[in-house]
């Protein structure tokens, strides 16, 4: 017998609705949130959620709005068709409602969210000029049918009863709830979630949409909740920014804290460029192919191409300080702590309507907490900030929400958006630390930030280890890290090396801390975590041995410069940097000094790394692989005070005084730890030399190198 081609079609069992409702919508609160968004798409001015019968065996949820409602034809031809694409078509066509809205939903699945809440659904809706339509769904009975096409739904039309006169809208009554017991805490969380659909920071649009929650039996549960706007007024720091692809502007303000003699301060930038952190994929890897990373991802200056499909970004952030020395001077701190516990983080809004679940405790989408662990003196953890990022739906075409409504699909546009936001909040972190440093000095808090750079992450790792029953394995190793730190600190001080400490050690083990934190916070594996801590200990031991021996030997600076050049060759090629290095010519004489070769090599490569980054900000990526990036590297034997290695570039140059840029943890580089120049300064002190910032004439640098200029100056051999 010969094969016969036949055509078949998919058939869906009725229980697919149950699976979709349960698995696409994560929680009952998120299901209610979906109904709120549906009301917005229906052009409603208000949506009210009412929970009745709390404490009884038969509580019900009633959701009502004053939107455009639905006719019988709309119910039959759109609402009953799962995954209907009419909203998606309207969104692509940028078709707006009479109130000027673009649809938030586009997948045709939001209506299934009601199944997450209860088994009995009654929907009453009325469109302008039509009778009311009543739809009743019994999910339990629906699931008894084998195939979806056999599961019939009862629909009737009637003269208006709920929406009389000229009224239109939709009312959904949900009974036989899945979750019959509603506690005070759950109601308060639901209240915050519903009311957060519209930005509490002031309307980003002229929209008048308001969502509310009522609990008739227990009104006191939500009546005494604090007004967010009043709490935000108490924040010591406020920061707003705007980036349109061309210009980055921001306003930073610090307001006086009662009882602390630090005057208010404001920093305003009306025109500027937005620096962004490098992409997570590091194109400095010698095995990494440049061609596999788009030019946009390689950029460190944000531009219009970075906002393609994203649109302009506006932000507003309020920052608090929960340290005991500060909170003791602020009133109602318990109220502020509770507010931050529930609302801390940075949310995302489109056309003034929230994109869930950014800003929730489970979603650290900007990695703020991890950055806080890596750099305690600079990072903004989610529990001390409240903020929002605003986008416009009109230009926001490539950020697509996931089907489970838990954020955007993590595509290239999302990564560009995320990088832009991280870069945009960098000025807040930098300027806030200036005020915090001044406050610490006023309060007599003399603990140096370098000490906290070791102790705070270790303390945080201890806390997480306890939660995961890893204390017995991890704590002894962490004890060794702390003890070794104190020991090395004492050796440095006894050697008379003032102004330096061991923050550089933390700088060296940054990646180890990052990986360790992720493993403990995520899916901890005891053996792997313990080994990571041991590796951190080995790094500390090695550095300690180096300090004991001082490792000072006669070194030919020409050999040192050549080694630094060789280590950086791959980076020069990847970033199209032209190196001018007279010291490596065959006839250039040897220049001998006494120093630690390894430490000094690290300092020099740090200077080169800084130069490469800032060159990229003045000379953006060029698809033709051509750029004007130049680095000058030379040895000046006759430099005043002793022989020196000169590093210069044609980048933007330094914006701050030398005393600022060598201060640990101070950086204008997004996600930079602010340790590169501090490290170089510390190394030169260990070498009995100095890190200086001479004039071009002092270093005899060619005129084309008009950017940053740094010199590593050594004592003459024998001095």
Coordinates of N, CA, C and O in Angstrom, one line a residue, residues 165-271:
X165 N -29.1 53.7 32.2 CA -29.0 55.0 31.6 C -27.9 55.0 30.5 O -27.9 54.1 29.6
X166 N -27.0 55.9 30.5 CA -25.9 56.0 29.6 C -24.6 55.3 30.0 O -23.6 55.4 29.4
X167 N -24.7 54.6 31.2 CA -23.5 54.0 31.7 C -23.0 52.8 30.9 O -23.8 52.1 30.3
X168 N -21.7 52.7 30.8 CA -21.1 51.5 30.2 C -20.0 51.0 31.2 O -19.6 51.7 32.1
X169 N -19.5 49.8 30.9 CA -18.5 49.2 31.8 C -18.6 47.7 31.9 O -19.4 47.1 31.2
X170 N -17.8 47.2 32.9 CA -17.8 45.7 33.1 C -17.7 45.5 34.6 O -17.0 46.2 35.3
X171 N -18.5 44.5 35.0 CA -18.4 44.0 36.4 C -18.2 42.5 36.4 O -19.0 41.8 35.8
X172 N -17.2 42.1 37.2 CA -16.9 40.7 37.3 C -17.1 40.3 38.7 O -16.4 40.8 39.6
X173 N -17.9 39.3 39.0 CA -18.1 38.7 40.3 C -17.5 37.3 40.4 O -17.8 36.4 39.6
X174 N -16.5 37.1 41.3 CA -15.8 35.8 41.4 C -16.2 35.2 42.7 O -15.9 35.8 43.8
X175 N -16.7 34.0 42.7 CA -17.1 33.3 43.9 C -16.4 31.9 43.9 O -15.7 31.5 43.0
X176 N -16.6 31.1 45.0 CA -15.9 29.9 45.2 C -14.4 30.1 45.0 O -13.8 29.4 44.2
X177 N -14.0 31.0 45.8 CA -12.6 31.5 45.7 C -11.6 30.3 46.0 O -11.8 29.5 46.9
X178 N -10.5 30.3 45.3 CA -9.4 29.4 45.6 C -8.8 29.7 47.0 O -8.4 28.8 47.7
X179 N -8.7 31.0 47.3 CA -8.1 31.4 48.5 C -9.2 32.0 49.4 O -9.6 33.2 49.2
X180 N -9.7 31.3 50.3 CA -10.9 31.7 51.1 C -10.4 32.6 52.3 O -11.2 33.4 52.8
X181 N -9.2 32.4 52.8 CA -8.8 33.1 54.0 C -7.9 34.3 53.6 O -6.8 34.1 53.0
X182 N -8.4 35.5 53.8 CA -7.6 36.7 53.5 C -7.2 37.4 54.8 O -8.1 37.8 55.6
X183 N -5.9 37.5 55.0 CA -5.4 38.1 56.2 C -5.2 39.6 56.0 O -5.2 40.1 54.9
X184 N -5.0 40.2 57.1 CA -4.7 41.7 57.1 C -3.5 42.0 56.2 O -3.5 42.9 55.4
X185 N -2.5 41.2 56.4 CA -1.2 41.4 55.6 C -1.5 41.2 54.2 O -0.9 42.0 53.3
X186 N -2.2 40.2 53.8 CA -2.5 39.9 52.4 C -3.3 41.0 51.7 O -3.1 41.4 50.6
X187 N -4.3 41.5 52.5 CA -5.1 42.6 52.0 C -4.3 43.9 51.8 O -4.4 44.6 50.8
X188 N -3.4 44.2 52.8 CA -2.6 45.4 52.6 C -1.6 45.2 51.5 O -1.4 46.2 50.7
X189 N -1.1 44.0 51.2 CA -0.2 43.9 50.1 C -1.0 44.0 48.8 O -0.5 44.6 47.8
X190 N -2.2 43.5 48.8 CA -3.0 43.6 47.6 C -3.4 45.1 47.3 O -3.4 45.6 46.2
X191 N -3.6 45.8 48.4 CA -4.0 47.2 48.3 C -2.8 48.0 47.7 O -3.0 48.8 46.7
X192 N -1.6 47.7 48.1 CA -0.4 48.4 47.6 C -0.2 48.0 46.1 O 0.2 48.9 45.3
X193 N -0.5 46.8 45.8 CA -0.3 46.3 44.4 C -1.3 47.0 43.5 O -1.0 47.5 42.4
X194 N -2.6 47.1 43.9 CA -3.6 47.7 43.1 C -3.3 49.2 42.9 O -3.4 49.7 41.8
X195 N -3.1 49.8 44.0 CA -2.9 51.3 43.9 C -1.6 51.6 43.2 O -1.4 52.8 42.7
X196 N -0.6 50.7 43.1 CA 0.7 51.0 42.5 C 0.6 50.9 41.0 O 1.6 51.2 40.3
X197 N -0.6 50.5 40.4 CA -0.7 50.5 39.0 C -0.5 51.8 38.4 O 0.0 52.0 37.2
X198 N -0.9 52.9 39.1 CA -0.6 54.2 38.7 C 0.5 54.8 39.5 O 0.6 54.6 40.7
X199 N 1.4 55.5 38.8 CA 2.6 56.0 39.5 C 2.3 56.9 40.7 O 1.5 57.9 40.5
X200 N 2.8 56.7 41.9 CA 2.6 57.6 43.0 C 3.5 58.8 43.0 O 3.4 59.6 43.9
X201 N 4.3 58.9 42.0 CA 5.3 60.0 42.0 C 4.7 61.2 41.2 O 5.5 62.2 40.9
X202 N 3.5 61.2 40.8 CA 3.0 62.2 40.0 C 2.7 61.7 38.6 O 3.5 60.8 38.1
X203 N 1.7 62.1 37.9 CA 1.3 61.5 36.7 C 2.3 61.8 35.6 O 2.8 62.9 35.4
X204 N 2.7 60.7 34.9 CA 3.6 60.9 33.7 C 2.8 61.3 32.5 O 3.3 61.8 31.5
X205 N 1.5 61.1 32.5 CA 0.6 61.5 31.4 C -0.5 62.2 32.0 O -0.7 62.4 33.2
X206 N -1.4 62.7 31.1 CA -2.6 63.4 31.6 C -3.8 62.4 31.9 O -4.9 62.8 32.1
X207 N -3.4 61.1 32.0 CA -4.4 60.1 32.2 C -5.1 60.2 33.6 O -4.4 60.6 34.5
X208 N -6.3 59.9 33.7 CA -7.1 60.0 34.9 C -7.4 58.7 35.5 O -8.3 58.6 36.4
X209 N -6.7 57.6 35.1 CA -7.1 56.3 35.6 C -6.7 56.1 37.1 O -5.6 56.4 37.5
X210 N -7.7 55.6 37.9 CA -7.5 55.4 39.3 C -8.0 54.0 39.7 O -9.1 53.6 39.2
X211 N -7.2 53.2 40.4 CA -7.7 51.9 40.9 C -7.7 51.9 42.4 O -6.9 52.5 43.1
X212 N -8.8 51.3 42.9 CA -9.0 51.3 44.4 C -9.4 49.9 44.9 O -9.9 49.1 44.1
X213 N -9.2 49.7 46.2 CA -9.6 48.5 46.9 C -10.5 48.8 48.0 O -10.2 49.7 48.8
X214 N -11.6 48.0 48.2 CA -12.5 48.2 49.3 C -12.7 46.9 50.1 O -12.8 45.8 49.4
X215 N -12.7 47.0 51.4 CA -12.9 45.8 52.2 C -14.0 46.2 53.3 O -13.6 46.6 54.4
X216 N -15.3 46.1 52.9 CA -16.3 46.7 53.8 C -16.3 46.2 55.2 O -16.5 46.9 56.2
X217 N -16.0 44.9 55.4 CA -16.0 44.3 56.8 C -14.8 44.8 57.6 O -14.9 44.8 58.8
X218 N -13.7 45.1 56.9 CA -12.5 45.5 57.7 C -11.9 46.7 57.1 O -10.7 46.7 56.6
X219 N -12.6 47.9 57.0 CA -12.0 49.1 56.4 C -10.7 49.6 57.1 O -9.9 50.2 56.5
X220 N -10.6 49.3 58.4 CA -9.4 49.8 59.1 C -8.1 49.1 58.7 O -7.0 49.7 58.9
X221 N -8.2 48.0 58.0 CA -7.0 47.3 57.5 C -6.2 48.2 56.5 O -5.0 48.1 56.4
X222 N -6.9 49.0 55.8 CA -6.3 49.8 54.7 C -6.4 51.4 55.0 O -5.8 52.1 54.3
X223 N -7.3 51.7 55.9 CA -7.5 53.2 56.1 C -6.3 53.8 56.7 O -6.0 55.0 56.5
X224 N -5.5 53.1 57.5 CA -4.4 53.8 58.2 C -3.0 53.6 57.5 O -2.0 53.9 58.1
X225 N -3.1 53.1 56.3 CA -1.8 53.0 55.5 C -1.2 54.4 55.2 O -2.0 55.3 54.9
X226 N 0.1 54.6 55.3 CA 0.7 55.9 55.2 C 0.6 56.4 53.7 O 0.5 55.6 52.8
X227 N 0.5 57.7 53.6 CA 0.5 58.3 52.3 C 1.9 58.3 51.7 O 2.8 58.9 52.3
X228 N 2.1 57.6 50.6 CA 3.5 57.5 50.0 C 4.1 58.9 49.8 O 5.3 59.1 50.0
X229 N 3.3 59.8 49.3 CA 3.9 61.1 49.0 C 4.5 61.8 50.2 O 5.5 62.5 50.1
X230 N 3.8 61.6 51.4 CA 4.3 62.3 52.6 C 5.6 61.6 53.1 O 6.5 62.3 53.6
X231 N 5.7 60.3 52.9 CA 6.9 59.6 53.4 C 8.1 60.0 52.5 O 9.2 60.2 52.9
X232 N 7.8 60.1 51.2 CA 8.9 60.4 50.2 C 9.4 61.8 50.5 O 10.6 62.1 50.2
X233 N 8.6 62.7 51.0 CA 9.1 64.1 51.3 C 10.2 64.0 52.4 O 11.0 65.0 52.5
X234 N 10.3 63.0 53.2 CA 11.2 62.9 54.2 C 12.6 62.3 53.8 O 13.5 62.2 54.5
X235 N 12.6 61.8 52.5 CA 13.9 61.2 52.0 C 15.0 62.3 52.0 O 14.8 63.4 51.4
X236 N 16.2 62.0 52.5 CA 17.3 63.0 52.5 C 17.7 63.3 51.1 O 18.2 64.3 50.8
X237 N 17.6 62.3 50.2 CA 18.1 62.4 48.8 C 17.0 62.3 47.8 O 16.2 61.3 47.9
X238 N 17.0 63.1 46.8 CA 16.0 63.0 45.7 C 16.8 63.2 44.4 O 17.7 64.1 44.3
X239 N 16.5 62.4 43.4 CA 17.3 62.4 42.2 C 16.3 62.2 41.0 O 15.5 61.3 41.0
X240 N 16.4 63.0 40.0 CA 15.6 62.9 38.8 C 16.5 63.0 37.6 O 17.5 63.7 37.6
X241 N 16.1 62.2 36.5 CA 16.9 62.3 35.3 C 16.0 62.1 34.1 O 14.9 61.6 34.1
X242 N 16.6 62.5 32.9 CA 15.9 62.3 31.7 C 17.0 62.1 30.6 O 18.0 62.8 30.5
X243 N 16.7 61.0 29.8 CA 17.7 60.7 28.7 C 16.8 60.4 27.4 O 16.0 59.6 27.5
X244 N 17.1 61.2 26.4 CA 16.4 61.0 25.1 C 17.2 60.4 24.0 O 16.7 60.4 22.8
X245 N 18.4 59.9 24.3 CA 19.2 59.4 23.3 C 20.3 60.3 22.8 O 21.3 59.9 22.3
X246 N 20.1 61.6 23.1 CA 21.1 62.6 22.7 C 21.6 63.3 24.0 O 22.8 63.4 24.2
X247 N 20.7 63.8 24.8 CA 21.1 64.5 26.0 C 20.7 63.8 27.3 O 19.6 63.3 27.4
X248 N 21.6 63.8 28.2 CA 21.4 63.3 29.6 C 21.4 64.4 30.6 O 22.4 65.1 30.8
X249 N 20.3 64.6 31.2 CA 20.2 65.7 32.2 C 19.7 65.1 33.5 O 19.0 64.1 33.6
X250 N 20.2 65.7 34.6 CA 19.7 65.2 35.9 C 19.8 66.3 37.0 O 20.4 67.3 36.8
X251 N 19.1 66.1 38.1 CA 19.0 67.0 39.2 C 19.2 66.2 40.5 O 18.4 65.3 40.7
X252 N 20.2 66.4 41.2 CA 20.5 65.7 42.5 C 20.3 66.7 43.6 O 20.8 67.9 43.5
X253 N 19.6 66.3 44.7 CA 19.4 67.2 45.8 C 19.5 66.5 47.1 O 19.0 65.3 47.2
X254 N 20.2 67.1 48.1 CA 20.3 66.6 49.4 C 19.6 67.6 50.4 O 20.0 68.8 50.3
X255 N 18.7 67.1 51.2 CA 18.0 68.0 52.1 C 18.5 67.8 53.5 O 18.9 66.7 53.8
X256 N 18.5 68.8 54.3 CA 19.1 68.8 55.6 C 18.4 67.7 56.5 O 17.2 67.5 56.5
X257 N 19.3 67.0 57.2 CA 18.8 66.0 58.2 C 18.8 66.6 59.6 O 19.8 67.2 60.0
X258 N 17.7 66.6 60.3 CA 17.6 67.2 61.6 C 18.7 66.8 62.5 O 19.1 65.6 62.7
X259 N 19.4 67.8 63.1 CA 20.4 67.6 64.1 C 21.8 67.3 63.5 O 22.7 67.0 64.2
X260 N 21.9 67.4 62.2 CA 23.2 67.2 61.5 C 23.6 68.4 60.7 O 22.8 68.9 59.9
X261 N 24.8 69.0 61.0 CA 25.2 70.3 60.4 C 25.7 70.1 59.0 O 26.8 70.6 58.7
X262 N 25.0 69.4 58.2 CA 25.4 69.3 56.8 C 24.3 70.1 56.0 O 23.1 69.7 56.0
X263 N 24.8 71.2 55.3 CA 23.8 72.0 54.6 C 23.3 71.3 53.4 O 23.9 70.5 52.8
X264 N 22.0 71.7 53.0 CA 21.5 71.2 51.7 C 22.4 71.4 50.6 O 23.1 72.4 50.5
X265 N 22.3 70.5 49.6 CA 23.2 70.6 48.4 C 22.5 70.2 47.2 O 21.6 69.3 47.2
X266 N 22.8 70.8 46.1 CA 22.1 70.5 44.8 C 23.1 70.4 43.7 O 24.0 71.3 43.6
X267 N 23.0 69.4 42.8 CA 23.9 69.3 41.6 C 23.0 69.2 40.4 O 22.1 68.3 40.4
X268 N 23.1 70.0 39.4 CA 22.3 70.0 38.2 C 23.1 69.9 37.0 O 24.1 70.6 36.8
X269 N 22.8 68.9 36.2 CA 23.4 68.8 34.8 C 22.3 69.0 33.8 O 21.4 68.1 33.7
X270 N 22.3 70.0 33.0 CA 21.3 70.2 32.0 C 21.6 69.6 30.7 O 20.7 69.3 29.9
X271 N 22.9 69.5 30.4 CA 23.3 68.9 29.1 C 24.5 68.0 29.4 O 25.5 68.5 30.1

